[in-house]
Amino acid sequence: MSTVRTAGTGAAHRLAVLVENALGGPLPVRLRAWDGSETGPADGPAVVVRSRRALRRLLWQPGELGLAQAYVTGELDVEGDLADGLRRMWAATRERRLHPHRPTPADRARAVGTAVRLGAVGPRPPTPASQARLRGGLHTKSRDRAAISHHYDLSNDFYRLLLDETMAYSCGVWADETADDADAQRTKLELICRKLGLTAGSRLLDIGCGWGSLTLYAAERHEARVTAVTLATEQAAYVREQVRERRLEDRVEVVCQDYRDITGGDYDAVCTVEMGEHVGNAEYPAFAAALHRRVRPGGRVLVQQMSRGRDAPGGGAFIEAYIAPDMHMRPLGGTVQLLEDAGLEVRHVESLREHYVRTVAAWERTLKERWDEFVALVGEETARVWRLYLVGGALAFEERRMGVDQILAVRPTAEGVSGMPATPGEWYERLDRP
């Protein structure tokens, strides 16, 4: 691998020494500093440190969050393939974990000395405006409402621009190589309806309905009667508008409320698509109990939910600060156990991890192709937040640091009857043509 040659006194060279000491190996990407100095591999992406403020952020907020703050404000940038840059950094970090090295007092002293010489020492930079600011106790109703609003009430126009015509903001199912974004989402919706066994007149509770993709699909294609629940006012307004336009008032009720306030029961089916991540770890047993309570004996529950390894159970510092505050992901097995502890019987689990790589990549491609429109709509800082989120998210699924699964459960009758088919083969027949 060829390397850019620079004078050893440049800011890039001094920074490279710090990075290599921290990683315990060679610089994985090219590094360019505000003074024009450059070092590192000549091929591949270049990390550009545009100002000393980026370093100051890392002094005050070391690690992922400090780097994210510098990126979204434009103080730090990546020239070239952002995904390739993140992939190289993750690989170097993994290698570092295999050969751990605890920084010595001398290492810390050298780092501080370098920061002083580079002029990076100073007052704490202001927090970027796009970062979430929540108050109140963790997972109280008011705080949960604010957390959901931060992400989902960004604006319906933003999500219309980002998503396909189905307005489904969750992992699609790519049945073949010719499918586009909308095809993948319709295939996912059809698969969910089949797994839930929906027929004309079935009562479906859609918890965390988003912009109503499942609600509208189930009501139109399967003639189900749907109660759609969301905490986001922008989403509720959009779904109600769609219900009126499609003349589905007799089949769909839209409720803007917390899942803890849902009343009634005896639903034939309950579904929650990528909403369980927002519930919280301590609150999940009560959430699972609510799923059990709302479905009738013999009824089915489908949970589509993201997962994460045991060493990183949350969403990560960047996602929790900028995208989905207070979210919590756990290993798949932990969620299955919680559902069964609530009295549900888990009958089928299907991983969609590779499907999410394609889904998120499609959203990121739209963001890239229509960048100027996104910037005009939400501003460059928020657009950069989403670029980092989508590129990093696709990479996390690609590298198996995150997963996503459909978990199908049933509430058995008192006699133990599940009502499930002997085999799931019918769920997948002609699935590419819903």
mmCIF file of N, CA, C and O in Angstrom, residues 300-356:
data_model
loop_
_atom_site.group_PDB
_atom_site.id
_atom_site.type_symbol
_atom_site.label_atom_id
_atom_site.label_comp_id
_atom_site.label_asym_id
_atom_site.label_seq_id
_atom_site.Cartn_x
_atom_site.Cartn_y
_atom_site.Cartn_z
ATOM 1 N N ARG A 300 -52.414 -14.338 16.895
ATOM 2 C CA ARG A 300 -50.979 -14.299 16.613
ATOM 3 C C ARG A 300 -50.397 -12.910 16.853
ATOM 4 O O ARG A 300 -51.079 -11.902 16.681
ATOM 5 N N VAL A 301 -49.123 -12.894 17.204
ATOM 6 C CA VAL A 301 -48.373 -11.656 17.431
ATOM 7 C C VAL A 301 -47.105 -11.720 16.589
ATOM 8 O O VAL A 301 -46.378 -12.722 16.635
ATOM 9 N N LEU A 302 -46.854 -10.667 15.809
ATOM 10 C CA LEU A 302 -45.610 -10.615 15.050
ATOM 11 C C LEU A 302 -44.817 -9.389 15.480
ATOM 12 O O LEU A 302 -45.338 -8.272 15.478
ATOM 13 N N VAL A 303 -43.574 -9.628 15.864
ATOM 14 C CA VAL A 303 -42.647 -8.573 16.264
ATOM 15 C C VAL A 303 -41.500 -8.554 15.265
ATOM 16 O O VAL A 303 -40.773 -9.543 15.142
ATOM 17 N N GLN A 304 -41.364 -7.471 14.513
ATOM 18 C CA GLN A 304 -40.172 -7.275 13.679
ATOM 19 C C GLN A 304 -39.300 -6.282 14.421
ATOM 20 O O GLN A 304 -39.715 -5.154 14.695
ATOM 21 N N GLN A 305 -38.064 -6.704 14.735
ATOM 22 C CA GLN A 305 -37.265 -5.900 15.667
ATOM 23 C C GLN A 305 -35.783 -6.080 15.393
ATOM 24 O O GLN A 305 -35.327 -7.167 15.048
ATOM 25 N N MET A 306 -35.045 -4.994 15.585
ATOM 26 C CA MET A 306 -33.598 -5.044 15.431
ATOM 27 C C MET A 306 -32.945 -5.618 16.682
ATOM 28 O O MET A 306 -33.487 -5.518 17.779
ATOM 29 N N SER A 307 -31.779 -6.203 16.502
ATOM 30 C CA SER A 307 -31.041 -6.791 17.624
ATOM 31 C C SER A 307 -29.591 -6.327 17.568
ATOM 32 O O SER A 307 -29.120 -5.806 16.556
ATOM 33 N N ARG A 308 -28.910 -6.545 18.671
ATOM 34 C CA ARG A 308 -27.506 -6.155 18.757
ATOM 35 C C ARG A 308 -26.791 -7.126 19.688
ATOM 36 O O ARG A 308 -27.413 -7.757 20.531
ATOM 37 N N GLY A 309 -25.478 -7.230 19.528
ATOM 38 C CA GLY A 309 -24.705 -8.158 20.335
ATOM 39 C C GLY A 309 -24.678 -7.787 21.805
ATOM 40 O O GLY A 309 -24.995 -6.667 22.191
ATOM 41 N N ARG A 310 -24.271 -8.722 22.635
ATOM 42 C CA ARG A 310 -24.282 -8.518 24.084
ATOM 43 C C ARG A 310 -23.325 -7.415 24.531
ATOM 44 O O ARG A 310 -23.530 -6.785 25.564
ATOM 45 N N ASP A 311 -22.262 -7.184 23.751
ATOM 46 C CA ASP A 311 -21.289 -6.173 24.160
ATOM 47 C C ASP A 311 -21.702 -4.763 23.758
ATOM 48 O O ASP A 311 -21.027 -3.797 24.098
ATOM 49 N N ALA A 312 -22.810 -4.616 23.047
ATOM 50 C CA ALA A 312 -23.281 -3.287 22.642
ATOM 51 C C ALA A 312 -24.804 -3.311 22.582
ATOM 52 O O ALA A 312 -25.385 -3.296 21.510
ATOM 53 N N PRO A 313 -25.473 -3.391 23.738
ATOM 54 C CA PRO A 313 -26.922 -3.625 23.737
ATOM 55 C C PRO A 313 -27.758 -2.445 23.295
ATOM 56 O O PRO A 313 -28.908 -2.607 22.923
ATOM 57 N N GLY A 314 -27.221 -1.233 23.347
ATOM 58 C CA GLY A 314 -28.009 -0.077 22.952
ATOM 59 C C GLY A 314 -27.861 0.232 21.486
ATOM 60 O O GLY A 314 -27.341 -0.559 20.697
ATOM 61 N N GLY A 315 -28.304 1.415 21.097
ATOM 62 C CA GLY A 315 -28.188 1.796 19.704
ATOM 63 C C GLY A 315 -26.829 2.373 19.356
ATOM 64 O O GLY A 315 -26.518 2.568 18.189
ATOM 65 N N GLY A 316 -26.011 2.660 20.364
ATOM 66 C CA GLY A 316 -24.735 3.309 20.127
ATOM 67 C C GLY A 316 -24.854 4.794 20.397
ATOM 68 O O GLY A 316 -25.926 5.389 20.286
ATOM 69 N N ALA A 317 -23.730 5.419 20.744
ATOM 70 C CA ALA A 317 -23.747 6.814 21.175
ATOM 71 C C ALA A 317 -24.301 7.746 20.118
ATOM 72 O O ALA A 317 -25.097 8.652 20.407
ATOM 73 N N PHE A 318 -23.910 7.564 18.850
ATOM 74 C CA PHE A 318 -24.383 8.452 17.788
ATOM 75 C C PHE A 318 -25.877 8.292 17.548
ATOM 76 O O PHE A 318 -26.631 9.273 17.512
ATOM 77 N N ILE A 319 -26.341 7.052 17.379
ATOM 78 C CA ILE A 319 -27.762 6.825 17.092
ATOM 79 C C ILE A 319 -28.629 7.324 18.237
ATOM 80 O O ILE A 319 -29.670 7.961 18.024
ATOM 81 N N GLU A 320 -28.202 7.058 19.473
ATOM 82 C CA GLU A 320 -29.028 7.465 20.609
ATOM 83 C C GLU A 320 -29.032 8.980 20.802
ATOM 84 O O GLU A 320 -29.981 9.537 21.358
ATOM 85 N N ALA A 321 -28.003 9.666 20.343
ATOM 86 C CA ALA A 321 -27.947 11.119 20.492
ATOM 87 C C ALA A 321 -28.644 11.851 19.352
ATOM 88 O O ALA A 321 -29.212 12.928 19.557
ATOM 89 N N TYR A 322 -28.618 11.269 18.154
ATOM 90 C CA TYR A 322 -29.092 12.001 16.986
ATOM 91 C C TYR A 322 -30.316 11.399 16.306
ATOM 92 O O TYR A 322 -31.071 12.121 15.654
ATOM 93 N N ILE A 323 -30.500 10.113 16.408
ATOM 94 C CA ILE A 323 -31.555 9.460 15.627
ATOM 95 C C ILE A 323 -32.687 8.948 16.508
ATOM 96 O O ILE A 323 -33.832 9.381 16.373
ATOM 97 N N ALA A 324 -32.394 8.036 17.374
ATOM 98 C CA ALA A 324 -33.430 7.387 18.182
ATOM 99 C C ALA A 324 -33.025 7.422 19.648
ATOM 100 O O ALA A 324 -32.487 6.449 20.180
ATOM 101 N N PRO A 325 -33.266 8.546 20.323
ATOM 102 C CA PRO A 325 -32.879 8.657 21.737
ATOM 103 C C PRO A 325 -33.525 7.566 22.593
ATOM 104 O O PRO A 325 -34.676 7.189 22.386
ATOM 105 N N ASP A 326 -32.762 7.062 23.531
ATOM 106 C CA ASP A 326 -33.233 6.091 24.531
ATOM 107 C C ASP A 326 -33.565 4.728 23.953
ATOM 108 O O ASP A 326 -34.160 3.890 24.633
ATOM 109 N N MET A 327 -33.200 4.462 22.706
ATOM 110 C CA MET A 327 -33.526 3.149 22.146
ATOM 111 C C MET A 327 -32.678 2.067 22.825
ATOM 112 O O MET A 327 -31.611 2.339 23.367
ATOM 113 N N HIS A 328 -33.184 0.831 22.777
ATOM 114 C CA HIS A 328 -32.441 -0.286 23.358
ATOM 115 C C HIS A 328 -32.638 -1.515 22.489
ATOM 116 O O HIS A 328 -33.762 -1.906 22.180
ATOM 117 N N MET A 329 -31.526 -2.112 22.107
ATOM 118 C CA MET A 329 -31.558 -3.377 21.374
ATOM 119 C C MET A 329 -30.827 -4.421 22.191
ATOM 120 O O MET A 329 -29.867 -4.104 22.887
ATOM 121 N N ARG A 330 -31.276 -5.642 22.084
ATOM 122 C CA ARG A 330 -30.648 -6.751 22.807
ATOM 123 C C ARG A 330 -30.445 -7.905 21.824
ATOM 124 O O ARG A 330 -30.980 -7.880 20.718
ATOM 125 N N PRO A 331 -29.728 -8.941 22.218
ATOM 126 C CA PRO A 331 -29.629 -10.119 21.370
ATOM 127 C C PRO A 331 -31.007 -10.725 21.118
ATOM 128 O O PRO A 331 -31.912 -10.630 21.954
ATOM 129 N N LEU A 332 -31.178 -11.338 19.964
ATOM 130 C CA LEU A 332 -32.457 -11.935 19.578
ATOM 131 C C LEU A 332 -32.998 -12.866 20.659
ATOM 132 O O LEU A 332 -34.185 -12.829 20.997
ATOM 133 N N GLY A 333 -32.131 -13.700 21.205
ATOM 134 C CA GLY A 333 -32.590 -14.673 22.199
ATOM 135 C C GLY A 333 -33.213 -14.024 23.414
ATOM 136 O O GLY A 333 -34.142 -14.579 24.012
ATOM 137 N N GLY A 334 -32.713 -12.850 23.798
ATOM 138 C CA GLY A 334 -33.287 -12.148 24.939
ATOM 139 C C GLY A 334 -34.713 -11.713 24.682
ATOM 140 O O GLY A 334 -35.579 -11.805 25.565
ATOM 141 N N THR A 335 -35.004 -11.238 23.471
ATOM 142 C CA THR A 335 -36.364 -10.829 23.131
ATOM 143 C C THR A 335 -37.295 -12.026 23.079
ATOM 144 O O THR A 335 -38.433 -11.970 23.573
ATOM 145 N N VAL A 336 -36.839 -13.114 22.494
ATOM 146 C CA VAL A 336 -37.658 -14.333 22.449
ATOM 147 C C VAL A 336 -38.015 -14.773 23.865
ATOM 148 O O VAL A 336 -39.171 -15.129 24.154
ATOM 149 N N GLN A 337 -37.053 -14.744 24.765
ATOM 150 C CA GLN A 337 -37.312 -15.150 26.144
ATOM 151 C C GLN A 337 -38.342 -14.251 26.807
ATOM 152 O O GLN A 337 -39.241 -14.719 27.518
ATOM 153 N N LEU A 338 -38.246 -12.948 26.586
ATOM 154 C CA LEU A 338 -39.190 -12.010 27.188
ATOM 155 C C LEU A 338 -40.613 -12.233 26.662
ATOM 156 O O LEU A 338 -41.584 -12.136 27.422
ATOM 157 N N LEU A 339 -40.742 -12.524 25.379
ATOM 158 C CA LEU A 339 -42.068 -12.796 24.817
ATOM 159 C C LEU A 339 -42.662 -14.074 25.411
ATOM 160 O O LEU A 339 -43.851 -14.131 25.744
ATOM 161 N N GLU A 340 -41.829 -15.095 25.560
ATOM 162 C CA GLU A 340 -42.335 -16.347 26.129
ATOM 163 C C GLU A 340 -42.615 -16.198 27.623
ATOM 164 O O GLU A 340 -43.567 -16.803 28.131
ATOM 165 N N ASP A 341 -41.827 -15.391 28.318
ATOM 166 C CA ASP A 341 -42.100 -15.143 29.729
ATOM 167 C C ASP A 341 -43.466 -14.487 29.915
ATOM 168 O O ASP A 341 -44.102 -14.646 30.969
ATOM 169 N N ALA A 342 -43.915 -13.738 28.905
ATOM 170 C CA ALA A 342 -45.207 -13.057 28.978
ATOM 171 C C ALA A 342 -46.374 -13.984 28.659
ATOM 172 O O ALA A 342 -47.538 -13.571 28.746
ATOM 173 N N GLY A 343 -46.093 -15.236 28.292
ATOM 174 C CA GLY A 343 -47.156 -16.193 28.017
ATOM 175 C C GLY A 343 -47.383 -16.481 26.554
ATOM 176 O O GLY A 343 -48.266 -17.272 26.201
ATOM 177 N N LEU A 344 -46.612 -15.840 25.670
ATOM 178 C CA LEU A 344 -46.709 -16.122 24.242
ATOM 179 C C LEU A 344 -45.842 -17.320 23.889
ATOM 180 O O LEU A 344 -44.834 -17.582 24.555
ATOM 181 N N GLU A 345 -46.227 -18.034 22.854
ATOM 182 C CA GLU A 345 -45.427 -19.161 22.376
ATOM 183 C C GLU A 345 -44.787 -18.763 21.041
ATOM 184 O O GLU A 345 -45.490 -18.523 20.064
ATOM 185 N N VAL A 346 -43.485 -18.651 21.012
ATOM 186 C CA VAL A 346 -42.789 -18.285 19.784
ATOM 187 C C VAL A 346 -42.756 -19.489 18.850
ATOM 188 O O VAL A 346 -42.286 -20.564 19.224
ATOM 189 N N ARG A 347 -43.269 -19.299 17.628
ATOM 190 C CA ARG A 347 -43.405 -20.402 16.682
ATOM 191 C C ARG A 347 -42.473 -20.312 15.483
ATOM 192 O O ARG A 347 -42.208 -21.315 14.825
ATOM 193 N N HIS A 348 -41.997 -19.108 15.190
ATOM 194 C CA HIS A 348 -41.177 -18.972 13.984
ATOM 195 C C HIS A 348 -40.331 -17.704 14.109
ATOM 196 O O HIS A 348 -40.824 -16.658 14.510
ATOM 197 N N VAL A 349 -39.051 -17.832 13.789
ATOM 198 C CA VAL A 349 -38.132 -16.688 13.807
ATOM 199 C C VAL A 349 -37.396 -16.663 12.475
ATOM 200 O O VAL A 349 -36.874 -17.684 12.027
ATOM 201 N N GLU A 350 -37.360 -15.490 11.853
ATOM 202 C CA GLU A 350 -36.714 -15.365 10.550
ATOM 203 C C GLU A 350 -35.805 -14.145 10.540
ATOM 204 O O GLU A 350 -36.257 -13.023 10.798
ATOM 205 N N SER A 351 -34.545 -14.364 10.227
ATOM 206 C CA SER A 351 -33.598 -13.258 10.135
ATOM 207 C C SER A 351 -33.724 -12.568 8.784
ATOM 208 O O SER A 351 -33.797 -13.220 7.738
ATOM 209 N N LEU A 352 -33.721 -11.231 8.815
ATOM 210 C CA LEU A 352 -33.768 -10.429 7.592
ATOM 211 C C LEU A 352 -32.515 -9.548 7.477
ATOM 212 O O LEU A 352 -32.532 -8.542 6.770
ATOM 213 N N ARG A 353 -31.442 -9.941 8.135
ATOM 214 C CA ARG A 353 -30.282 -9.058 8.245
ATOM 215 C C ARG A 353 -29.772 -8.598 6.885
ATOM 216 O O ARG A 353 -29.557 -7.402 6.655
ATOM 217 N N GLU A 354 -29.546 -9.521 5.962
ATOM 218 C CA GLU A 354 -29.029 -9.129 4.652
ATOM 219 C C GLU A 354 -30.026 -8.252 3.889
ATOM 220 O O GLU A 354 -29.628 -7.393 3.092
ATOM 221 N N HIS A 355 -31.312 -8.458 4.152
ATOM 222 C CA HIS A 355 -32.328 -7.623 3.500
ATOM 223 C C HIS A 355 -32.216 -6.164 3.959
ATOM 224 O O HIS A 355 -32.517 -5.244 3.194
ATOM 225 N N TYR A 356 -31.786 -5.977 5.222
ATOM 226 C CA TYR A 356 -31.672 -4.595 5.697
ATOM 227 C C TYR A 356 -30.471 -3.879 5.072
ATOM 228 O O TYR A 356 -30.477 -2.648 4.914
#
